[in-house]
């Protein structure tokens, strides 16, 4: 499984755009990149998934360069409620193949007024 | 999306007693179930993987006789912490894998006193 590396923490203010970058140098050809959000005392929640280039949904964008060795989660105009831990994971195929997921440290995002 | 119902959300038990945590797939069939443990300010650590009708596979360092996993059906899996001790106090999260990928339960906060 591709190991991921993220910043331990990031601070931001309401209304700003936040970009969290994840490194996954050993990503395999069939691997997809998925980002999860976790609030305290809750299970992780799916945010976005991508394979290459750019993916956008109603809550975030995911940018993946051509070599796919990194990815950047972009949260537009964050609010206090976006304060959470964000995890980047790499797994085989769109559905992950049923293989065990290895969670890295995640990035603790703190949004202030 | 897929929903996994995890109960209880929190439990306090006396040292030496056993506690059962239950995860139910409400709208899909879970081929594979994962159980994670998360200590404060740490990432999710995989404890075991189970497939319906077969024995669970435990990660290194996880005592199979202490953390009993039952995955008797495609919609129900349970984790029983036997003879619980204060060091077992943690946040336990189930994750089910199915046709739509991984879905996480809301987690169970276990406190052993």
XYZ file of N, CA and C in Angstrom:
678
model
N 0.842 -1.187 0.000
C 0.000 0.000 0.000
C 0.881 1.241 0.000
N 0.490 2.228 -0.800
C 1.253 3.459 -0.871
C 1.151 4.205 0.446
N 2.298 4.633 0.964
C 2.318 5.394 2.199
C 2.061 6.855 1.861
N 1.349 7.534 2.740
C 1.044 8.930 2.507
C 1.665 9.810 3.568
N 2.024 11.022 3.191
C 2.611 11.991 4.106
C 1.873 13.309 3.954
N 1.432 13.842 5.096
C 0.700 15.109 5.111
C 1.261 15.989 6.213
N 0.994 17.304 6.129
C 1.367 18.159 7.263
C 0.525 17.779 8.469
N 1.109 17.879 9.641
C 0.410 17.484 10.861
C -0.750 18.436 11.158
N -0.525 19.717 10.911
C -1.561 20.686 11.236
C -1.505 21.894 10.300
N -2.643 22.575 10.210
C -2.737 23.822 9.445
C -3.741 24.728 10.141
N -3.482 26.012 10.083
C -4.395 26.994 10.647
C -4.903 27.903 9.540
N -6.139 28.320 9.663
C -6.702 29.227 8.671
C -7.762 30.100 9.329
N -8.290 31.028 8.554
C -9.354 31.891 9.026
C -10.586 31.709 8.155
N -11.695 31.998 8.725
C -12.947 31.860 7.980
C -12.895 32.646 6.675
N -13.435 32.055 5.629
C -13.495 32.710 4.335
C -12.297 32.477 3.446
N -11.224 31.924 4.003
C -10.037 31.682 3.194
C -10.122 30.335 2.499
N -9.322 30.191 1.460
C -9.184 28.902 0.783
C -8.047 28.141 1.451
N -8.277 26.867 1.698
C -7.260 26.037 2.337
C -6.846 24.927 1.383
N -5.560 24.766 1.241
C -5.024 23.695 0.399
C -4.166 22.767 1.237
N -4.513 21.505 1.264
C -3.756 20.504 2.022
C -3.142 19.542 1.015
N -1.825 19.426 1.080
C -1.119 18.564 0.138
C -0.710 17.252 0.781
N -0.810 16.205 0.013
C -0.454 14.864 0.469
C 0.551 14.264 -0.507
N 1.591 13.665 0.024
C 2.582 12.991 -0.820
C 2.339 11.492 -0.795
N 2.366 10.894 -1.950
C 2.224 9.422 -2.069
C 3.133 8.971 -3.199
N 4.423 8.969 -2.919
C 5.430 8.702 -3.941
C 5.337 7.308 -4.555
N 4.833 6.349 -3.783
C 4.809 4.970 -4.270
C 3.440 4.542 -4.796
N 2.662 5.487 -5.238
C 1.316 5.170 -5.728
C 1.407 4.240 -6.932
N 0.516 3.246 -6.967
C 0.508 2.275 -8.053
C -0.442 2.716 -9.161
N -0.285 2.097 -10.309
C -1.051 2.481 -11.490
C -2.551 2.455 -11.266
N -3.024 1.461 -10.533
C -4.463 1.294 -10.342
C -5.005 1.981 -9.092
N -4.142 2.671 -8.368
C -4.562 3.303 -7.116
C -5.353 4.582 -7.360
N -6.365 4.786 -6.540
C -7.111 6.030 -6.502
C -6.788 6.748 -5.190
N -6.971 8.048 -5.203
C -6.696 8.874 -4.032
C -8.019 9.344 -3.449
N -8.181 9.100 -2.154
C -9.425 9.468 -1.485
C -9.116 10.301 -0.246
N -9.907 11.312 -0.035
C -9.765 12.168 1.148
C -10.980 11.990 2.048
N -10.685 11.897 3.351
C -11.729 11.769 4.363
C -11.599 12.909 5.358
N -12.737 13.225 5.975
C -12.795 14.245 7.028
C -13.262 13.570 8.305
N -12.622 13.895 9.413
C -13.061 13.324 10.685
C -13.201 14.407 11.741
N -14.400 14.478 12.314
C -14.644 15.366 13.449
C -14.381 14.576 14.730
N -14.139 15.264 15.843
C -13.899 14.562 17.112
C -15.046 13.620 17.464
N -14.691 12.431 17.883
C -15.647 11.405 18.320
C -16.640 11.016 17.221
N -16.205 11.085 15.983
C -17.009 10.607 14.861
C -16.135 9.775 13.933
N -16.769 8.951 13.122
C -16.029 8.190 12.138
C -15.663 9.056 10.946
N -14.659 8.658 10.172
C -14.281 9.426 8.984
C -15.431 9.507 7.983
N -15.465 10.630 7.278
C -16.509 10.853 6.272
C -15.851 11.135 4.931
N -16.319 10.480 3.890
C -15.790 10.660 2.544
C -15.975 12.101 2.075
N -14.897 12.676 1.507
C -15.002 14.018 0.941
C -14.943 13.966 -0.577
N -13.871 13.386 -1.096
C -13.658 13.422 -2.539
C -12.663 12.341 -2.932
N -12.750 11.925 -4.176
C -11.850 10.895 -4.693
C -11.446 11.245 -6.119
N -10.202 10.887 -6.463
C -9.763 11.151 -7.823
C -8.661 10.221 -8.261
N -8.412 10.214 -9.573
C -7.334 9.403 -10.138
C -6.248 10.293 -10.745
N -6.672 11.290 -11.509
C -5.711 12.223 -12.087
C -6.385 13.544 -12.392
N -5.613 14.534 -12.711
C -6.022 15.913 -13.041
C -6.841 16.524 -11.921
N -8.060 16.940 -12.219
C -8.839 17.690 -11.234
C -10.234 17.103 -11.078
N -10.656 17.033 -9.842
C -12.011 16.592 -9.532
C -12.634 17.640 -8.626
N -13.882 17.963 -8.860
C -14.576 18.953 -8.030
C -15.954 18.436 -7.674
N -16.326 18.632 -6.398
C -17.702 18.354 -5.997
C -18.218 19.550 -5.205
N -19.314 19.379 -4.537
C -19.958 20.512 -3.875
C -19.190 21.021 -2.658
N -18.253 20.259 -2.158
C -17.552 20.693 -0.950
C -16.058 20.934 -1.148
N -15.450 20.337 -2.176
C -14.002 20.451 -2.320
C -13.559 20.202 -3.756
N -12.287 20.500 -3.980
C -11.636 20.141 -5.241
C -10.397 19.333 -4.920
N -10.049 18.471 -5.837
C -8.863 17.630 -5.666
C -7.999 17.794 -6.907
N -6.761 18.195 -6.687
C -5.827 18.408 -7.784
C -4.751 17.326 -7.725
N -4.552 16.655 -8.842
C -3.573 15.574 -8.926
C -2.680 15.824 -10.134
N -1.377 16.013 -9.927
C -0.475 16.267 -11.047
C -0.284 15.016 -11.892
N 0.341 15.198 -13.028
C 0.485 14.094 -13.987
C 1.228 12.893 -13.403
N 2.234 13.143 -12.556
C 2.983 12.001 -12.014
C 2.255 11.310 -10.855
N 1.197 11.905 -10.380
C 0.330 11.356 -9.326
C 1.063 11.080 -8.015
N 2.220 11.630 -7.826
C 2.962 11.370 -6.593
C 2.517 12.268 -5.447
N 1.590 13.142 -5.723
C 1.029 13.979 -4.672
C -0.387 14.372 -5.069
N -1.105 14.921 -4.133
C -2.437 15.442 -4.424
C -2.713 16.584 -3.461
N -3.594 17.477 -3.870
C -3.922 18.619 -3.035
C -5.430 18.742 -2.900
N -5.860 18.726 -1.663
C -7.269 18.942 -1.347
C -7.472 20.433 -1.168
N -8.421 21.002 -1.876
C -8.693 22.421 -1.776
C -10.100 22.642 -1.221
N -10.147 23.368 -0.120
C -11.430 23.704 0.509
C -11.679 25.189 0.312
N -12.678 25.569 -0.463
C -12.928 26.986 -0.735
C -13.660 27.662 0.426
N -13.217 28.836 0.791
C -13.928 29.648 1.790
C -14.333 28.817 3.016
N -13.344 28.416 3.778
C -13.618 27.563 4.942
C -14.382 28.324 6.012
N -15.087 27.561 6.829
C -15.801 28.115 7.969
C -15.349 27.373 9.224
N -15.811 27.827 10.365
C -15.435 27.189 11.629
C -15.767 25.701 11.612
N -16.859 25.345 10.963
C -17.307 23.953 10.935
C -16.400 23.042 10.108
N -15.444 23.607 9.413
C -14.479 22.799 8.659
C -13.304 22.381 9.524
N -13.270 22.837 10.766
C -12.226 22.403 11.693
C -12.374 20.905 11.924
N -11.365 20.156 11.529
C -11.435 18.701 11.572
C -10.063 18.142 11.193
N -9.957 16.827 11.228
C -8.756 16.156 10.733
C -9.070 15.629 9.336
N -8.154 15.851 8.416
C -8.324 15.432 7.034
C -7.286 14.366 6.706
N -7.756 13.245 6.201
C -6.888 12.127 5.873
C -6.850 11.902 4.359
N -5.662 11.664 3.870
C -5.455 11.303 2.472
C -5.129 9.808 2.444
N -5.846 9.054 1.644
C -5.575 7.620 1.537
C -5.454 7.211 0.085
N -4.663 6.190 -0.141
C -4.470 5.641 -1.478
C -4.876 4.173 -1.443
N -5.718 3.768 -2.370
C -6.181 2.377 -2.397
C -6.450 1.946 -3.828
N -6.464 0.638 -4.013
C -6.592 0.062 -5.346
C -8.001 0.205 -5.899
N -8.114 0.813 -7.066
C -9.396 0.906 -7.727
C -10.330 1.935 -7.122
N -11.409 2.188 -7.804
C -12.387 3.186 -7.357
C -12.963 2.813 -5.993
N -13.242 1.555 -5.783
C -13.868 1.149 -4.520
C -12.863 0.666 -3.486
N -11.594 0.693 -3.832
C -10.589 0.313 -2.846
C -10.275 -1.164 -2.820
N -11.061 -1.954 -3.541
C -10.767 -3.376 -3.651
C -10.997 -4.184 -2.401
N -11.544 -3.563 -1.361
C -11.772 -4.320 -0.134
C -10.497 -4.558 0.653
N -9.414 -3.923 0.238
C -8.160 -4.077 0.960
C -8.140 -3.180 2.191
N -7.317 -3.532 3.150
C -7.258 -2.712 4.354
C -6.642 -1.357 4.030
N -7.180 -0.335 4.663
C -6.695 1.018 4.476
C -5.690 1.352 5.560
N -4.653 2.048 5.194
C -3.659 2.504 6.157
C -3.784 4.014 6.304
N -4.199 4.426 7.480
C -4.357 5.847 7.741
C -3.025 6.439 8.188
N -2.661 7.550 7.583
C -1.492 8.284 8.020
C -1.861 9.182 9.191
N -1.031 10.168 9.436
C -1.241 11.053 10.573
C -2.448 11.948 10.405
N -2.794 12.235 9.128
C -3.858 13.194 8.886
C -3.374 14.615 9.125
N -4.180 15.578 8.710
C -3.867 16.994 8.922
C -4.964 17.615 9.764
N -4.595 18.132 10.918
C -5.562 18.816 11.775
C -5.710 20.244 11.262
N -6.861 20.545 10.699
C -7.144 21.901 10.238
C -7.925 22.644 11.311
N -7.423 23.796 11.673
C -8.105 24.639 12.653
C -8.484 25.939 11.974
N -9.770 26.226 11.967
C -10.268 27.448 11.358
C -10.720 28.392 12.456
N -10.239 29.612 12.384
C -10.590 30.620 13.391
C -11.328 31.784 12.749
N -11.956 32.578 13.607
C -12.681 33.736 13.117
C -11.726 34.821 12.621
N -25.822 7.838 0.058
C -24.743 6.880 0.137
C -25.010 5.798 1.157
N -24.089 4.862 1.243
C -24.228 3.753 2.166
C -24.182 4.235 3.610
N -24.912 3.553 4.475
C -24.980 3.937 5.881
C -24.624 2.750 6.755
N -23.766 2.997 7.723
C -23.410 1.991 8.717
C -23.825 2.520 10.082
N -24.612 1.736 10.782
C -25.077 2.124 12.099
C -24.227 1.432 13.150
N -23.555 2.198 13.978
C -22.687 1.638 15.023
C -23.251 1.990 16.392
N -23.345 0.956 17.252
C -23.886 1.142 18.593
C -23.099 0.328 19.612
N -22.969 0.816 20.837
C -23.439 2.125 21.285
C -22.463 3.226 20.855
N -22.846 4.457 20.988
C -21.942 5.552 20.648
C -20.932 5.786 21.774
N -21.335 5.442 22.973
C -20.385 5.505 24.088
C -20.799 4.483 25.137
N -19.832 3.990 25.870
C -20.101 3.017 26.916
C -19.021 3.129 27.990
N -19.476 3.011 29.228
C -18.571 2.974 30.370
C -18.750 1.620 31.043
N -17.663 0.925 31.276
C -17.781 -0.385 31.906
C -16.723 -0.540 32.989
N -16.965 -1.487 33.857
C -16.013 -1.757 34.931
C -14.911 -2.671 34.427
N -13.760 -2.518 34.983
C -12.619 -3.340 34.622
C -12.947 -4.809 34.864
N -12.632 -5.654 33.887
C -12.898 -7.075 34.012
C -14.161 -7.534 33.310
N -15.009 -6.605 32.933
C -16.243 -6.974 32.247
C -16.028 -6.931 30.729
N -17.040 -7.409 30.003
C -16.960 -7.444 28.542
C -17.955 -6.464 27.939
N -17.587 -5.946 26.804
C -18.430 -4.971 26.109
C -18.565 -5.367 24.645
N -19.765 -5.294 24.122
C -20.011 -5.631 22.720
C -20.370 -4.382 21.939
N -19.706 -4.213 20.817
C -19.978 -3.097 19.910
C -20.539 -3.683 18.622
N -21.583 -3.066 18.131
C -22.301 -3.612 16.977
C -22.301 -2.646 15.806
N -22.115 -3.202 14.621
C -22.194 -2.399 13.403
C -23.138 -3.053 12.412
N -24.077 -2.286 11.936
C -25.072 -2.797 10.987
C -25.036 -1.992 9.687
N -25.056 -2.701 8.589
C -25.190 -2.057 7.287
C -26.672 -1.862 7.031
N -27.079 -0.647 6.840
C -28.515 -0.373 6.727
C -29.036 -0.471 5.298
N -28.201 -0.278 4.327
C -28.728 -0.254 2.960
C -27.798 -0.911 1.946
N -26.868 -1.724 2.425
C -26.033 -2.452 1.477
C -25.464 -3.682 2.177
N -24.879 -4.562 1.420
C -24.286 -5.764 1.972
C -22.775 -5.587 2.070
N -22.286 -5.742 3.271
C -20.873 -5.521 3.520
C -20.087 -6.818 3.344
N -19.300 -6.850 2.310
C -18.496 -8.034 2.057
C -17.394 -8.181 3.102
N -16.787 -7.072 3.431
C -15.660 -7.081 4.348
C -15.865 -6.028 5.425
N -15.468 -6.358 6.638
C -15.592 -5.446 7.759
C -14.210 -5.192 8.352
N -13.947 -3.941 8.645
C -12.689 -3.564 9.296
C -13.014 -2.949 10.647
N -12.178 -3.229 11.636
C -12.319 -2.599 12.948
C -11.050 -1.825 13.266
N -11.260 -0.565 13.652
C -10.152 0.315 13.971
C -10.249 0.757 15.437
N -9.104 1.159 15.957
C -9.040 1.744 17.283
C -8.304 3.072 17.124
N -8.784 4.066 17.854
C -8.173 5.390 17.757
C -7.997 5.974 19.144
N -6.765 6.215 19.531
C -6.468 6.860 20.808
C -6.467 8.374 20.593
N -6.647 9.139 21.692
C -6.746 10.595 21.575
C -5.605 11.205 20.775
N -5.950 12.055 19.842
C -5.015 12.792 19.001
C -4.108 11.891 18.169
N -4.565 10.671 17.921
C -3.815 9.770 17.064
C -4.678 9.339 15.885
N -4.045 8.702 14.933
C -4.758 8.257 13.748
C -5.483 6.939 14.009
N -6.245 6.507 13.037
C -6.928 5.222 13.159
C -5.914 4.092 12.953
N -5.987 3.105 13.840
C -5.126 1.942 13.734
C -5.997 0.723 13.470
N -5.703 0.009 12.408
C -6.488 -1.165 12.066
C -6.234 -2.276 13.083
N -7.324 -2.864 13.573
C -7.209 -3.972 14.516
C -7.376 -5.310 13.812
N -8.410 -5.398 12.979
C -8.714 -6.678 12.348
C -9.587 -6.485 11.130
N -9.580 -7.516 10.299
C -10.390 -7.558 9.082
C -11.208 -8.838 9.115
N -12.469 -8.741 8.753
C -13.273 -9.957 8.732
C -14.149 -10.001 7.491
N -14.381 -11.198 7.024
C -15.301 -11.431 5.921
C -16.455 -12.270 6.429
N -17.613 -12.061 5.875
C -18.813 -12.739 6.332
C -18.621 -14.253 6.331
N -18.887 -14.845 7.488
C -18.843 -16.292 7.608
C -17.471 -16.895 7.843
N -16.445 -16.065 7.929
C -15.105 -16.615 8.155
C -14.442 -15.923 9.346
N -13.350 -16.503 9.793
C -12.648 -15.951 10.950
C -11.956 -14.642 10.590
N -11.844 -13.802 11.584
C -11.208 -12.510 11.366
C -9.692 -12.650 11.293
N -9.080 -11.741 10.573
C -7.619 -11.656 10.503
C -7.182 -10.468 11.330
N -6.350 -10.732 12.326
C -5.950 -9.683 13.256
C -4.590 -9.099 12.868
N -4.445 -7.819 13.110
C -3.165 -7.163 12.879
C -2.176 -7.567 13.977
N -0.927 -7.426 13.654
C 0.117 -7.790 14.607
C -0.033 -6.985 15.888
N 0.037 -7.680 17.009
C -0.058 -7.017 18.296
C -1.469 -6.931 18.851
N -2.461 -7.320 18.097
C -3.849 -7.292 18.562
C -4.237 -8.687 19.028
N -4.669 -8.792 20.272
C -5.000 -10.101 20.846
C -6.357 -10.587 20.357
N -6.358 -11.673 19.625
C -7.604 -12.183 19.061
C -8.547 -12.721 20.133
N -7.994 -13.202 21.251
C -8.850 -13.735 22.316
C -9.449 -12.624 23.168
N -8.904 -11.442 23.026
C -9.415 -10.323 23.803
C -10.441 -9.528 22.987
N -10.196 -9.397 21.722
C -11.080 -8.651 20.837
C -11.760 -9.640 19.879
N -12.938 -10.095 20.305
C -13.653 -11.103 19.544
C -14.509 -10.452 18.471
N -14.327 -10.898 17.249
C -15.072 -10.347 16.134
C -15.969 -11.414 15.540
N -17.227 -11.040 15.344
C -18.198 -11.925 14.736
C -18.807 -11.225 13.534
N -18.752 -11.885 12.400
C -19.297 -11.313 11.151
C -20.200 -12.367 10.532
N -21.287 -12.647 11.234
C -22.148 -13.769 10.865
C -23.009 -13.508 9.647
N -23.241 -12.249 9.341
C -24.075 -11.952 8.179
C -23.492 -10.766 7.423
N -24.026 -10.517 6.247
C -23.521 -9.420 5.417
C -23.963 -8.056 5.918
N -24.825 -8.044 6.927
C -25.304 -6.763 7.419
C -24.972 -6.520 8.882
N -24.334 -7.461 9.555
C -24.073 -7.295 10.974
C -22.689 -7.824 11.342
N -21.951 -7.002 12.065
C -20.667 -7.428 12.600
C -20.540 -6.882 14.007
N -19.936 -7.660 14.896
C -19.766 -7.223 16.269
C -18.320 -7.382 16.720
N -17.924 -6.478 17.607
C -16.619 -6.536 18.258
C -16.880 -6.612 19.752
N -16.381 -7.656 20.391
C -16.527 -7.787 21.832
C -15.166 -7.627 22.488
N -15.074 -6.660 23.369
C -13.855 -6.455 24.142
C -14.037 -7.256 25.433
N -13.288 -8.312 25.584
C -13.436 -9.191 26.748
C -12.477 -8.786 27.858
N -12.941 -8.974 29.097
C -12.126 -8.643 30.266
C -11.435 -7.284 30.061
N -12.262 -6.298 29.870
C -11.734 -4.966 29.546
C -10.910 -4.385 30.693
N -9.885 -3.651 30.337
C -9.032 -2.968 31.300
C -8.922 -1.503 30.906
N -8.521 -0.661 31.816
C -8.435 0.775 31.513
C -7.635 1.096 30.249
N -6.617 0.302 29.953
C -5.811 0.578 28.754
C -6.563 0.282 27.462
N -7.737 -0.392 27.584
C -8.573 -0.642 26.403
C -9.473 0.546 26.097
N -9.482 1.514 26.987
C -10.280 2.716 26.751
C -9.795 3.393 25.483
N -10.720 3.596 24.550
C -10.338 4.136 23.256
C -11.606 4.416 22.449
N -11.410 4.881 21.236
C -12.513 5.111 20.305
C -12.433 4.017 19.248
N -13.485 3.214 19.147
C -13.496 2.086 18.222
C -14.409 2.417 17.041
N -13.917 2.165 15.844
C -14.653 2.507 14.626
C -14.709 1.299 13.695
N -15.881 1.017 13.188
C -16.009 -0.042 12.188
C -16.058 0.592 10.805
N -15.660 -0.172 9.830
C -15.726 0.276 8.447
C -16.127 -0.905 7.588
N -17.118 -0.711 6.809
C -17.592 -1.790 5.963
C -17.248 -1.506 4.502
N -16.871 -2.546 3.815
C -16.548 -2.413 2.398
C -17.585 -3.151 1.568
N -18.101 -2.460 0.579
C -19.053 -3.076 -0.316
C -18.880 -2.530 -1.714
N -19.917 -2.662 -2.500
C -19.854 -2.272 -3.905
C -19.532 -0.789 -4.098
N -19.859 0.015 -3.119
C -19.625 1.454 -3.231
C -18.379 1.920 -2.497
N -17.580 0.971 -2.062
C -16.353 1.346 -1.370
C -16.495 1.236 0.138
N -15.759 2.088 0.848
C -15.703 2.010 2.309
C -16.694 2.984 2.956
N -17.389 2.477 3.977
C -18.287 3.317 4.764
C -17.951 3.120 6.228
N -17.804 4.215 6.951
C -17.405 4.141 8.349
C -18.592 4.330 9.276
N -18.539 3.612 10.404
C -19.518 3.835 11.442
C -19.192 5.125 12.180
N -20.079 5.498 13.071
C -19.916 6.755 13.799
C -18.969 6.630 14.988
N -18.573 5.399 15.299
C -17.612 5.200 16.367
C -18.242 4.934 17.726
N -17.482 4.270 18.590
C -17.907 3.970 19.963
C -16.797 4.391 20.911
N -17.145 5.271 21.835
C -16.183 5.705 22.852
C -16.287 4.750 24.025
N -15.255 3.956 24.267
C -15.236 3.009 25.382
C -14.348 3.559 26.495
N -14.935 3.617 27.687
C -14.184 4.022 28.873
C -14.271 2.904 29.890
N -13.137 2.389 30.285
C -13.093 1.310 31.263
C -12.597 1.891 32.587
N -13.411 1.704 33.626
C -13.052 2.298 34.928
C -12.748 1.214 35.954
